[in-house]
Coordinates of C-alpha atoms and ligand atoms in Angstrom, one line a residue:
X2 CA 0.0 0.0 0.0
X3 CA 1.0 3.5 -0.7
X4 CA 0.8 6.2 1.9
X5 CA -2.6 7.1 0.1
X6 CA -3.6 3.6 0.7
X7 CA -3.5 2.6 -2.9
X8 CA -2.4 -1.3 -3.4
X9 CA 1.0 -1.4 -5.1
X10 CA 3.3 -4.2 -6.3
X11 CA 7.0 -4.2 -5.4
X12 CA 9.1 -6.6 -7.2
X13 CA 11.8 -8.6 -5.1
X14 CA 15.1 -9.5 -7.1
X15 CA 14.4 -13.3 -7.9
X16 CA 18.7 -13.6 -7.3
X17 CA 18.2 -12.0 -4.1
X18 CA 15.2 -12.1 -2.4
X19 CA 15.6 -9.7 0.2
X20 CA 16.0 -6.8 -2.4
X21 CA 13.0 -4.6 -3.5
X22 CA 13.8 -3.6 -7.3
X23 CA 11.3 -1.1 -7.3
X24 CA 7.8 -0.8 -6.7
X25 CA 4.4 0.2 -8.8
X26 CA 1.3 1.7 -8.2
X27 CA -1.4 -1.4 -8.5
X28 CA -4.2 -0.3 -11.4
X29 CA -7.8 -2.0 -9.7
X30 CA -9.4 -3.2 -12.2
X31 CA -12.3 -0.7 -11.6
X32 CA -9.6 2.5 -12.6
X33 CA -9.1 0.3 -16.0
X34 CA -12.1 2.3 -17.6
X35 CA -11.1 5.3 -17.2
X36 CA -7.6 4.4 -18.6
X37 CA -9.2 3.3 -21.6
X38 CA -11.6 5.8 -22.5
X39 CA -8.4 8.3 -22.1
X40 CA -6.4 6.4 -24.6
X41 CA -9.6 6.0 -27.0
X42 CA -9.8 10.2 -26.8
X43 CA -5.9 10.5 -27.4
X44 CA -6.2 7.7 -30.5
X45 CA -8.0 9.9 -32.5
X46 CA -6.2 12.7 -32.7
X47 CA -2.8 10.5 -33.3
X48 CA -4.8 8.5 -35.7
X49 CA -4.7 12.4 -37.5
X50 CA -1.4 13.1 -38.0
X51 CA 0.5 11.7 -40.7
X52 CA 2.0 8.8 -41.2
X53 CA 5.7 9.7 -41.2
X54 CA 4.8 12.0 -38.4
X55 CA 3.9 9.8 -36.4
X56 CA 6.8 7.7 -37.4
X57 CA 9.1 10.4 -36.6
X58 CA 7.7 10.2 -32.9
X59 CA 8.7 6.4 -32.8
X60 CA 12.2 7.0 -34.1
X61 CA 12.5 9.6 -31.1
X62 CA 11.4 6.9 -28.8
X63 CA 14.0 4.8 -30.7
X64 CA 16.8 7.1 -29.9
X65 CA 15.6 7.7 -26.1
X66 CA 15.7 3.7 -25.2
X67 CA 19.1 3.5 -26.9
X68 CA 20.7 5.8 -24.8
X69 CA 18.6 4.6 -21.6
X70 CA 19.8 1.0 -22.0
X71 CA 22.5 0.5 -19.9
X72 CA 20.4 1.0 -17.1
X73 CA 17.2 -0.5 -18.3
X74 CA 19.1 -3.8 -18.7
X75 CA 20.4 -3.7 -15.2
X76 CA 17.0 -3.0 -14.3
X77 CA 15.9 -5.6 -16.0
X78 CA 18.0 -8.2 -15.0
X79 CA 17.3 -7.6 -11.0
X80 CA 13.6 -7.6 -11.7
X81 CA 13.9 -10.9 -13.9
X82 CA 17.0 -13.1 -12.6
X83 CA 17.8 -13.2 -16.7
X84 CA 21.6 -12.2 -17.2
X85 CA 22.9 -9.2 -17.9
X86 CA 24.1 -9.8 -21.2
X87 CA 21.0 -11.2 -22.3
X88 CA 18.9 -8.0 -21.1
X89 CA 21.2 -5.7 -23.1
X90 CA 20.4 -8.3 -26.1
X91 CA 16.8 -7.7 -25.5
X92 CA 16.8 -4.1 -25.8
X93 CA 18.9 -3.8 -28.6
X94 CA 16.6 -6.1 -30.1
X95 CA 13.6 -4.2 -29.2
X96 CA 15.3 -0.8 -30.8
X97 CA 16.2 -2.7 -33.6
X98 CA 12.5 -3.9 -34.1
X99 CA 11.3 -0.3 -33.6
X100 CA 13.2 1.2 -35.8
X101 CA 12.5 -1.9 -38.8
X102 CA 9.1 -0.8 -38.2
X103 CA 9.7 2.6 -38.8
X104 CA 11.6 1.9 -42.1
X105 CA 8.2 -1.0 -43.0
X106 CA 5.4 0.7 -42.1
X107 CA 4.7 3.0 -45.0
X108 CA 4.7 0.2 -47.4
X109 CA 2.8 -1.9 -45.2
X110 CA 0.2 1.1 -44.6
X111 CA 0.2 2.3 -47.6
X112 CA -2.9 2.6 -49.5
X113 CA -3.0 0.1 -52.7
X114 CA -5.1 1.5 -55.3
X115 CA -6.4 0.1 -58.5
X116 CA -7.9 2.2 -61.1
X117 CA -8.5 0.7 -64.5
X118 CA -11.4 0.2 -67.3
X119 CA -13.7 -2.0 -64.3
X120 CA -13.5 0.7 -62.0
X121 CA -11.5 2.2 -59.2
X122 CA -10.5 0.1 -56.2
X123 CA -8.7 2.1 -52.9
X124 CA -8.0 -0.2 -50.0
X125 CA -7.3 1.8 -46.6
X126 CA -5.2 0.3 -43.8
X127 CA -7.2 2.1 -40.8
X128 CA -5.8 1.7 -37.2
X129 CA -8.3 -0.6 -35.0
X130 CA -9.1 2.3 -31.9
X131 CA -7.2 0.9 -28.7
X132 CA -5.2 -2.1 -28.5
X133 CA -4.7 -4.2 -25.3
X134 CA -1.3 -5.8 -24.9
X135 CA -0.9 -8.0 -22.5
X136 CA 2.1 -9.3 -21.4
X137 CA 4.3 -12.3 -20.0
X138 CA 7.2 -11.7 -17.8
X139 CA 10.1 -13.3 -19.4
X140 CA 11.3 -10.9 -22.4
X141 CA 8.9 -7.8 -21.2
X142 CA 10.5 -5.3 -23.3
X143 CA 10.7 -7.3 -26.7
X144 CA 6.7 -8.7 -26.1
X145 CA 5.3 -5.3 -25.4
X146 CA 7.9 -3.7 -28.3
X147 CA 6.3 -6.4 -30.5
X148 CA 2.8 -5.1 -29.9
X149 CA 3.6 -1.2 -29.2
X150 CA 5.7 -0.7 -32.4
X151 CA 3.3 -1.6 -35.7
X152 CA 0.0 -0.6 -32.7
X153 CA 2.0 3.0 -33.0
X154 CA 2.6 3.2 -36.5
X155 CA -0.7 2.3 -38.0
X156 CA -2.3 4.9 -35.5
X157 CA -3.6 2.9 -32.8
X158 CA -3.4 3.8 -28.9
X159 CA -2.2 1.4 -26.6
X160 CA -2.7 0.1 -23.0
X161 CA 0.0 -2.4 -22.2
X162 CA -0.8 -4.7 -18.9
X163 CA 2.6 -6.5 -18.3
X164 CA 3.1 -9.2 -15.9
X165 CA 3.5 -8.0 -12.1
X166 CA 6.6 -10.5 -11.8
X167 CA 8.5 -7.8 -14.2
X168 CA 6.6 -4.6 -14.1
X169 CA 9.5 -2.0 -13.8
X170 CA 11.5 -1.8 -17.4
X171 CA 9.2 -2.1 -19.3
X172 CA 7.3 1.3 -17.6
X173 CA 10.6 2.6 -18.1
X174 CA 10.7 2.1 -21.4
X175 CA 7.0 3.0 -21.9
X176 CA 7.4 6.5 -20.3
X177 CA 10.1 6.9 -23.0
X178 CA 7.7 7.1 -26.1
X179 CA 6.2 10.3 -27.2
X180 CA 2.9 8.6 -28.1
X181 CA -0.4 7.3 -27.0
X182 CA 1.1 4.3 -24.9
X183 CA 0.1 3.8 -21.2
X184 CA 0.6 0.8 -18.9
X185 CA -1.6 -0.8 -16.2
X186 CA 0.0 -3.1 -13.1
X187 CA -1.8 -6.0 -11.9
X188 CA -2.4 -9.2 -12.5
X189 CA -5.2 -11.6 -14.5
X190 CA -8.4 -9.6 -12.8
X191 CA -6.6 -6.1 -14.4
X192 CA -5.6 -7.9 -17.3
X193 CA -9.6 -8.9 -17.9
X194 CA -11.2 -5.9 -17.1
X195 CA -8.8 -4.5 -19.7
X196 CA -9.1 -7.4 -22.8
X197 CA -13.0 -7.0 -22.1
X198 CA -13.2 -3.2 -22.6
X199 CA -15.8 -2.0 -24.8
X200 CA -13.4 0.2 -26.0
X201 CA -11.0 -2.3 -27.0
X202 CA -10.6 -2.8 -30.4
X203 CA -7.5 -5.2 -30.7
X204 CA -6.4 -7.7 -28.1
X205 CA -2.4 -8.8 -28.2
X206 CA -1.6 -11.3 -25.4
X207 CA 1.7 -13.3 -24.7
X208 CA 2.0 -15.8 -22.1
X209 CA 0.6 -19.4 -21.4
X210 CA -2.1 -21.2 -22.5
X211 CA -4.7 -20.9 -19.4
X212 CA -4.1 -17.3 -19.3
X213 CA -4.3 -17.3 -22.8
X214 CA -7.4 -19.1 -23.0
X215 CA -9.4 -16.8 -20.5
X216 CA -8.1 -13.7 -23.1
X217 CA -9.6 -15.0 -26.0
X218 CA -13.1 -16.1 -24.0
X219 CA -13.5 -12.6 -23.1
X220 CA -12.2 -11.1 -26.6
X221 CA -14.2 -13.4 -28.0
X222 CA -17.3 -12.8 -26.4
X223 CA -17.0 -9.1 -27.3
X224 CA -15.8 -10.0 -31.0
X225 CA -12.8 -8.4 -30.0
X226 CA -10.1 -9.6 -32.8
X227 CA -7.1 -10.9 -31.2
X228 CA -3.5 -12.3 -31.9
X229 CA -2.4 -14.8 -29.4
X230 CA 1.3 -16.0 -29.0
X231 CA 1.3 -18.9 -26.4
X232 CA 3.9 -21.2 -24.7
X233 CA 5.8 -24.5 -26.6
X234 CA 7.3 -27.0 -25.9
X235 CA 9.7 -27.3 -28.5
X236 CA 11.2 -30.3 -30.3
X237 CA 15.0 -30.8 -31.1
X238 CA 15.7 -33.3 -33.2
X239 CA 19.2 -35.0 -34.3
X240 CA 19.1 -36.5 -37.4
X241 CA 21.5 -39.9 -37.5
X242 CA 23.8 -38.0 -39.4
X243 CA 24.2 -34.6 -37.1
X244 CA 27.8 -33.6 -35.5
X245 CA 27.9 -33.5 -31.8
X246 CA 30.7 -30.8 -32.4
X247 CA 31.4 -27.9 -29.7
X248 CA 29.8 -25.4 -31.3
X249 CA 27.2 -27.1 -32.1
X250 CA 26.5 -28.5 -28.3
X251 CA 27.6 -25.0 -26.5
X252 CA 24.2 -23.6 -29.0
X253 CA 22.5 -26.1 -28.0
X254 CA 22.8 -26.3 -24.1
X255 CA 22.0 -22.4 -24.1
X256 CA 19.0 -23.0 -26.0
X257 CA 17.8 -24.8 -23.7
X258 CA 19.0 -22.9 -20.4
X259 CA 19.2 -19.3 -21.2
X260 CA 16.8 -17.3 -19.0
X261 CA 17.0 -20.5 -16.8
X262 CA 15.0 -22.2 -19.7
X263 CA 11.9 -20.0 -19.1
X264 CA 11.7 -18.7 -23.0
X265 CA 8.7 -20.0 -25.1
X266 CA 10.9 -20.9 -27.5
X267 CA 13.6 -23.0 -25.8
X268 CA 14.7 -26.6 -26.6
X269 CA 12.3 -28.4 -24.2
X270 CA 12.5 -31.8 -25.7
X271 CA 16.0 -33.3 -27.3
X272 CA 15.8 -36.2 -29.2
X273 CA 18.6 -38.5 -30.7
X274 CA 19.0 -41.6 -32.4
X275 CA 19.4 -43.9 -29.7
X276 CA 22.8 -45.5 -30.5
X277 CA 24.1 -42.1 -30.3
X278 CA 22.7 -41.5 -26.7
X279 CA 25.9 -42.3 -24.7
X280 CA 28.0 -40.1 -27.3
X281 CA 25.5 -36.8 -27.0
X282 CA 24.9 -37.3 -23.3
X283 CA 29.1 -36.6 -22.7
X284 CA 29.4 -34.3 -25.6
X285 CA 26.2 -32.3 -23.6
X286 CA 27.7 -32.3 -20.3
X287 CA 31.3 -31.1 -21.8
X288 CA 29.4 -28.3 -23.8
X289 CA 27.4 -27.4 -20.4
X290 CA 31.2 -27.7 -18.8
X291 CA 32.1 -25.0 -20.7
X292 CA 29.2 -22.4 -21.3
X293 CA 27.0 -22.8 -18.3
X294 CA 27.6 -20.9 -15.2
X295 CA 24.7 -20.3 -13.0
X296 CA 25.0 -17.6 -10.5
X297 CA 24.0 -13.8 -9.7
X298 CA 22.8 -12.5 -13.2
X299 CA 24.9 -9.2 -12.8
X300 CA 28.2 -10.9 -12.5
X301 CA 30.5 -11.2 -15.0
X302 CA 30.6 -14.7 -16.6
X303 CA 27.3 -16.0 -15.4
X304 CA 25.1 -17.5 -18.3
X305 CA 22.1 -18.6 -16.1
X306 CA 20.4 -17.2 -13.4
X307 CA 17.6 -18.0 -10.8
X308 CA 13.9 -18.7 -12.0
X309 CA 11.2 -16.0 -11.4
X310 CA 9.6 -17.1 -8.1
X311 CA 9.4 -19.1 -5.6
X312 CA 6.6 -21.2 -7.3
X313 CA 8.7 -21.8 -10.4
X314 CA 11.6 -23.0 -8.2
X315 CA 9.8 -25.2 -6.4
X316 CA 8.0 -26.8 -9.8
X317 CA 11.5 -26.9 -11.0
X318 CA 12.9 -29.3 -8.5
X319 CA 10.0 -31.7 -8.7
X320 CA 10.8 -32.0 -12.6
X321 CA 14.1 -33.0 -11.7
X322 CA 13.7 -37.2 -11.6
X323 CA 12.4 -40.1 -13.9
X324 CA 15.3 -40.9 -15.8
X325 CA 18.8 -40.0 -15.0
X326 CA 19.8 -36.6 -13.5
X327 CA 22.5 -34.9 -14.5
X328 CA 23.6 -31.6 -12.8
X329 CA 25.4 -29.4 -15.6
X330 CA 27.6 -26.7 -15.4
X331 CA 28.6 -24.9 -12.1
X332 CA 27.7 -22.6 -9.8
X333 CA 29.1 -19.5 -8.3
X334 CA 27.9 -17.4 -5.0
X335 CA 25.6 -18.6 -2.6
X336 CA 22.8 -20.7 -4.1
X337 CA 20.4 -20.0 -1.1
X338 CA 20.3 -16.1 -1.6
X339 CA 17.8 -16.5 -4.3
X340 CA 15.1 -18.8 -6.4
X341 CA 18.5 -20.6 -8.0
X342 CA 18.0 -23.9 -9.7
X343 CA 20.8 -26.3 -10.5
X344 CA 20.4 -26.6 -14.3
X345 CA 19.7 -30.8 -15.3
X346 CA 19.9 -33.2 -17.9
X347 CA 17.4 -36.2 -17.4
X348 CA 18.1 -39.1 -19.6
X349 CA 15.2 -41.3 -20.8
X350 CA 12.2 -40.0 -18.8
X351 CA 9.1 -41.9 -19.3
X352 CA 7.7 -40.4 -22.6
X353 CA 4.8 -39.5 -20.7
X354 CA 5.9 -37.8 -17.9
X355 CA 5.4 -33.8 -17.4
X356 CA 9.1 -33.1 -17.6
X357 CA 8.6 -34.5 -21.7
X358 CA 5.0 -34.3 -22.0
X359 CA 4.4 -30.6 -21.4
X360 CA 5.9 -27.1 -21.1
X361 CA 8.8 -27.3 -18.2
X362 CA 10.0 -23.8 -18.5
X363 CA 12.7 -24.3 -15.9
X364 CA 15.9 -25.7 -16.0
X365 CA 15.5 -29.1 -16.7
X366 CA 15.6 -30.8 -20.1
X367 CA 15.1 -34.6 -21.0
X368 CA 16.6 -36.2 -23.6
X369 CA 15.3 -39.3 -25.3
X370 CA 16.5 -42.1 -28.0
X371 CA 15.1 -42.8 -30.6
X372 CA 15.1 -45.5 -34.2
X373 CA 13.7 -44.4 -37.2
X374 CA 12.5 -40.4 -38.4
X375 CA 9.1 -41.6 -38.5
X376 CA 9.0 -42.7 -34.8
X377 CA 11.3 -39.3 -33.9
X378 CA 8.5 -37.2 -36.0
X379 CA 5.7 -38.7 -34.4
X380 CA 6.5 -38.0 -31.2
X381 CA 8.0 -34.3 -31.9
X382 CA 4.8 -33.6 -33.5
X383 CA 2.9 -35.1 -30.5
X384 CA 1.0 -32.7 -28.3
X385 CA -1.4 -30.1 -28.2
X386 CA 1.7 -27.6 -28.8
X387 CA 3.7 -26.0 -31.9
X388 CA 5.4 -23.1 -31.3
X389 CA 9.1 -23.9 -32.3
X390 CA 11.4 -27.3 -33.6
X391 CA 14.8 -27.5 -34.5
X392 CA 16.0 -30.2 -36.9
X393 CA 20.0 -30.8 -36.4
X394 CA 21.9 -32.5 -39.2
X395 CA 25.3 -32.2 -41.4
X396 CA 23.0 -32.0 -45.0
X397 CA 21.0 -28.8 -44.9
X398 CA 18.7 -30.2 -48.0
X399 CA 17.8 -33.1 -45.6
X400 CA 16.9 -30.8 -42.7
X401 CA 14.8 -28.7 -44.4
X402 CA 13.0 -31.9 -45.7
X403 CA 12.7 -32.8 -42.2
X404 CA 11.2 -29.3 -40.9
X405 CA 8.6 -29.5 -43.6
X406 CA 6.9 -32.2 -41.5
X407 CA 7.3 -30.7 -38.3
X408 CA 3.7 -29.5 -36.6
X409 CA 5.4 -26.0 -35.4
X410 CA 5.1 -22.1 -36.4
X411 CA 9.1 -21.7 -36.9
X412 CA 11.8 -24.3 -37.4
X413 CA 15.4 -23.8 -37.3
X414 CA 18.0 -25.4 -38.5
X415 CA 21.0 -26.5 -36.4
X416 CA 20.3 -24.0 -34.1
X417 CA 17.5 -23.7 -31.9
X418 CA 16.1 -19.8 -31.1
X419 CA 19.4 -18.4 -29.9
X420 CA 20.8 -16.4 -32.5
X421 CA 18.3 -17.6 -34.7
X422 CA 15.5 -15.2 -34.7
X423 CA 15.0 -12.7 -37.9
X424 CA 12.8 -9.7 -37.8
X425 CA 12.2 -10.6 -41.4
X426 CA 9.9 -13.4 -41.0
X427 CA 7.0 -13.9 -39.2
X428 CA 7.0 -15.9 -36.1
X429 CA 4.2 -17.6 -34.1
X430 CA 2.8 -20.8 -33.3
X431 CA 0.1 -23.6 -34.7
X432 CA -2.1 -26.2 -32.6
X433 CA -2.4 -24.9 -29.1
X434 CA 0.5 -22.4 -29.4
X435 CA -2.0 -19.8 -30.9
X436 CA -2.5 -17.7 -33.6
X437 CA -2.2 -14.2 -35.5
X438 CA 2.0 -13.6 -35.8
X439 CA 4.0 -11.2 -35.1
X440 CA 7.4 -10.0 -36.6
X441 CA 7.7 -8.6 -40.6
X442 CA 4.7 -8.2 -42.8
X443 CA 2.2 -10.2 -40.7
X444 CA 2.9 -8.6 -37.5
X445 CA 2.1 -5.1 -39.1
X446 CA -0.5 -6.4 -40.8
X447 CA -2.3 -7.1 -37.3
X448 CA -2.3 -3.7 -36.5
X449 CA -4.7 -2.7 -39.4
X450 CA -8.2 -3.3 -40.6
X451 CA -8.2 -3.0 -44.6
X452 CA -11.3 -1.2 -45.6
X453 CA -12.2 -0.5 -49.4
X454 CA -13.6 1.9 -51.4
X455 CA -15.1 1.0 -54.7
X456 CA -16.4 3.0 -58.0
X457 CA -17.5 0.5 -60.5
X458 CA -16.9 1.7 -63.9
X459 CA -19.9 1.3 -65.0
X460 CA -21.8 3.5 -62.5
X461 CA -19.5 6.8 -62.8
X462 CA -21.5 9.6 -64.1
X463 CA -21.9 9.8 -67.9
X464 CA -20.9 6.1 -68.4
X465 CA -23.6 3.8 -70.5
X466 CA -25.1 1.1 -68.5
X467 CA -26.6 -1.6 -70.7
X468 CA -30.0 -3.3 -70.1
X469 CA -30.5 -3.9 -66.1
X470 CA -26.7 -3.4 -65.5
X471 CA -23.5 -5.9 -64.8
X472 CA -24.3 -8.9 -62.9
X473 CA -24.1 -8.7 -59.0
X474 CA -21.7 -11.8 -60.0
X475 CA -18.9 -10.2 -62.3
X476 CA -16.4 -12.3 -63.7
X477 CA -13.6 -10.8 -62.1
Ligands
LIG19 P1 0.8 -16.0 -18.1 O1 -0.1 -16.5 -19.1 O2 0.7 -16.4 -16.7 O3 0.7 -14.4 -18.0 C1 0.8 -13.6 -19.2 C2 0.1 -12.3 -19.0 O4 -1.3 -12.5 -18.9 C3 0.4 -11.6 -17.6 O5 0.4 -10.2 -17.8 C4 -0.7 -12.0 -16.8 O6 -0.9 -11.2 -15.7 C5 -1.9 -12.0 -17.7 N1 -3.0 -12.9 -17.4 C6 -2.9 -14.1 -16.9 N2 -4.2 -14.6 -16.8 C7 -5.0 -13.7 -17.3 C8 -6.5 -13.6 -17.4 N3 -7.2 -14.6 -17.0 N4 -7.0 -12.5 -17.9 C9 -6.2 -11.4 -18.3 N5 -4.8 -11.5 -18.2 C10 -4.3 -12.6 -17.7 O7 2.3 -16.2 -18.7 P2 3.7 -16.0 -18.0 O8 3.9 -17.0 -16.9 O9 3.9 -14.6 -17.7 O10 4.6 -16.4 -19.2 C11 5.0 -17.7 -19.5 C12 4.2 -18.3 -20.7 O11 4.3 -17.4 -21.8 C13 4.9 -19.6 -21.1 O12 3.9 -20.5 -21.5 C14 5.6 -19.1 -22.4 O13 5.9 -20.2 -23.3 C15 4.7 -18.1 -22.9 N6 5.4 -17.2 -23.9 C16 5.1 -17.2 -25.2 C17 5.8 -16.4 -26.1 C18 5.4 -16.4 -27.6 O14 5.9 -15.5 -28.3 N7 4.7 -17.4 -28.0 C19 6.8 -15.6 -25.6 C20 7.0 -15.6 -24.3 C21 6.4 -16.4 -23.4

């Protein structure tokens, strides 16, 4: 509570839990309206000015994180537990995106007009009103940036709920745009009374698949239109043929454990041909040797911090079993200051169990052998989930041969996510992973509703209309 007696939310440091980060005013779900119906006033009149006007704005904002990033990714990395290195790698990335959307947006919101002998044709791209955006904790900068960026352009207002686990930065970096953005604090009751506005025109929600599910119930039942970008639990399959080399492995061990393996799009499932287990299980544990360090996310070195809470530690360690454990990597500072979790490899689960079955997002991965590409597709593909895969193999032609059967929205190819990602193509998942994308021309394509205008030629004044006129059913 505030000295007013407003609730508030102060955010611990998950590396050391006796810290306050910072602390933010809690929005009741009740002040939501009014919020709203302020953004909806201010949408209209940046709706009015021009498109590179308004873009001009956004490359300000551009400019203002850049320099501010040093300290937002401290910031960010004592509200998360992700390392510091990473959190300068997610701002950059989120100027980067910005400013690709500055350079993409007046193609993409551009009129497109066709004016020939059947008539004249003008499609508009017109902004929806005010767009929720509604946030997971784990990259909270890049997810609202991925929402806040082509919203802006195309002349929406936004209202950005991120998650109360890492409120802080991305306020920061909210405060730091000369535009109709605002955030809320709270948690799912704010989030609703936001997603089921009436003034809502666009919903945009990251995170897991409950939370995800109540969004689009209550978009839905407002016909709100909504993109959803939900968890995975991602597939990464060596092919027989695949080098267990040290690049290779060190990509593959932080694909799996950066952010403490809380990233939707980490390798959650390995899978090798079985008479190759004994060979990748040492060539993992020497890669993990050599890249993973888990420790206090603001020291030099350290490549892995602690989880976000207390709940997520504790669902960690009971993921940790079923097969064989192994501990990977090592540890430096005391393990007991924070939510730390000793990063594991669990060899040959039960196929069925949690740890393989479904989302982990901790720091525990299973590994499993298998004989034959149909059996290893099969149970990649199995699952209600398909955000990302990776396919790993020494003959590009036969990977990509691979990835076509893979039930997922992105696939790479001897990578998996880390240094992998492209603003240039879109990126989202299929099945239960969600739908609408985000990133290049789809993701600023969400942004806009295309409305037309249409002059048939045959109706423009002075033009001979034969008999009762064209068909309501024209040719083309
Ligand atoms: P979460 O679903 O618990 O929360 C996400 C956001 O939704 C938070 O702001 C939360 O307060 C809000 N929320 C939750 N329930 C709500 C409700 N009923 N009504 C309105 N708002 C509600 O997710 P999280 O734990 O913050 O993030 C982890 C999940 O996000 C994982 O499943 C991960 O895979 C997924 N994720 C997906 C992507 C992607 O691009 N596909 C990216 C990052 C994370």
């Amino acid at each position: 509570m505030t000295p007013s007696g407003a609730a508030t939310i102060a955010r611990e440091n998950p590396a050391r839990t006796d810290e306050i980060v910072g602390v933010v005013a809690e929005t009741a779900p009740e002040a939501v309206d009014a919020i709203v119906r302020e953004a909806d006033a201010d949408q209209r009149r940046w709706a009015a000015r021009a498109l590179p006007d308004r873009l001009a704005a956004l490359a300000r904002a551009a400019a203002a994180i850049e320099d501010a990033a040093p300290g937002l990714a401290t910031l960010l990395a004592r509200e998360s537990g992700k390392v510091v290195g990473d959190c300068r790698g997610e701002l950059g990335f989120a100027v980067r995106y910005l400013r690709w959307v500055v350079e993409h947006a007046p193609s993409a919101y551009a009129d497109r007009v066709l004016d020939d002998d059947l008539g004249r044709i003008v499609e508009q791209r017109k902004p929806y009103g005010v767009v929720a955006a509604v946030t997971p904790w784990n990259a909270p900068v890049i997810l609202a940036m991925l929402k806040i960026a082509p919203a802006l352009a195309a002349g929406n207002a936004v209202v950005v709920k991120p998650s109360p686990l890492a409120p802080l930065t991305v306020s920061r970096v909210v405060d730091l745009f000369g535009a109709p953005v605002r955030v809320v604090h709270g948690g799912a009751d704010t989030g609703a009374a936001l997603v089921g506005h009436e003034l809502v025109r666009k919903v945009a929600f990251t995170g897991g698949t409950a939370g995800g599910r109540a969004v689009a119930a209550l978009a839905g039942d407002r016909l709100t239109p909504s993109v959803l970008e939900l968890g995975g639990n991602d597939p990464a399959v060596f092919l027989d043929d695949a080098p267990f080399t040290d690049d290779a492995m060190d990509r593959l061990v932080m694909a799996s454990f950066a952010t403490s393996g809380q990233v939707c799009m980490a390798a959650k499932r390995i899978y090798v041909p079985s008479s190759r287990l004994s060979a990748f299980v040492g060539a993992y544990l020497a890669a993990a040797d050599r890249v993973l360090v888990t420790g206090d996310p603001l020291a030099d070195g350290v490549t892995m911090g602690p989880v976000i809470s207390a709940a997520a530690q504790r669902a960690a360690l009971a993921l940790r079993g079923g097969g064989t454990v192994h501990d990977l990597g090592r540890f430096e500072g005391d393990p007991a200051s924070g939510y730390f979790v000793r990063p594991a490899l669990v060899v040959e689960p039960d196929p069925g169990s949690l740890l393989v079955a479904a989302e982990q997002f901790a720091p525990v991965v299973p590994v499993l052998g298998y004989s034959g590409e149909e059996s290893v597709l099969a149970a990649a593909n199995a699952g209600e989930l398909g955000l990302g895969a990776s396919v790993w193999s020494a003959d590009e032609e036969r990977a990509f041969a691979f990835a076509r059967r893979f039930e997922a929205g992105f696939t790479f190819v001897n990578t998996h996510n880390r240094t992998g990602m492209s603003l240039r193509a879109p990126f989202g998942g299929v099945k239960r992973s969600g739908w609408g994308r985000e990133y290049a021309h789809e993701g600023l394509a969400a942004y806009v509703q295309t409305c037309v205008i249409h002059a048939p030629a045959a109706f423009r004044p002075g033009a001979a209309v034969a008999g009762g006129g064209p068909s309501a059913y024209p040719a083309g």
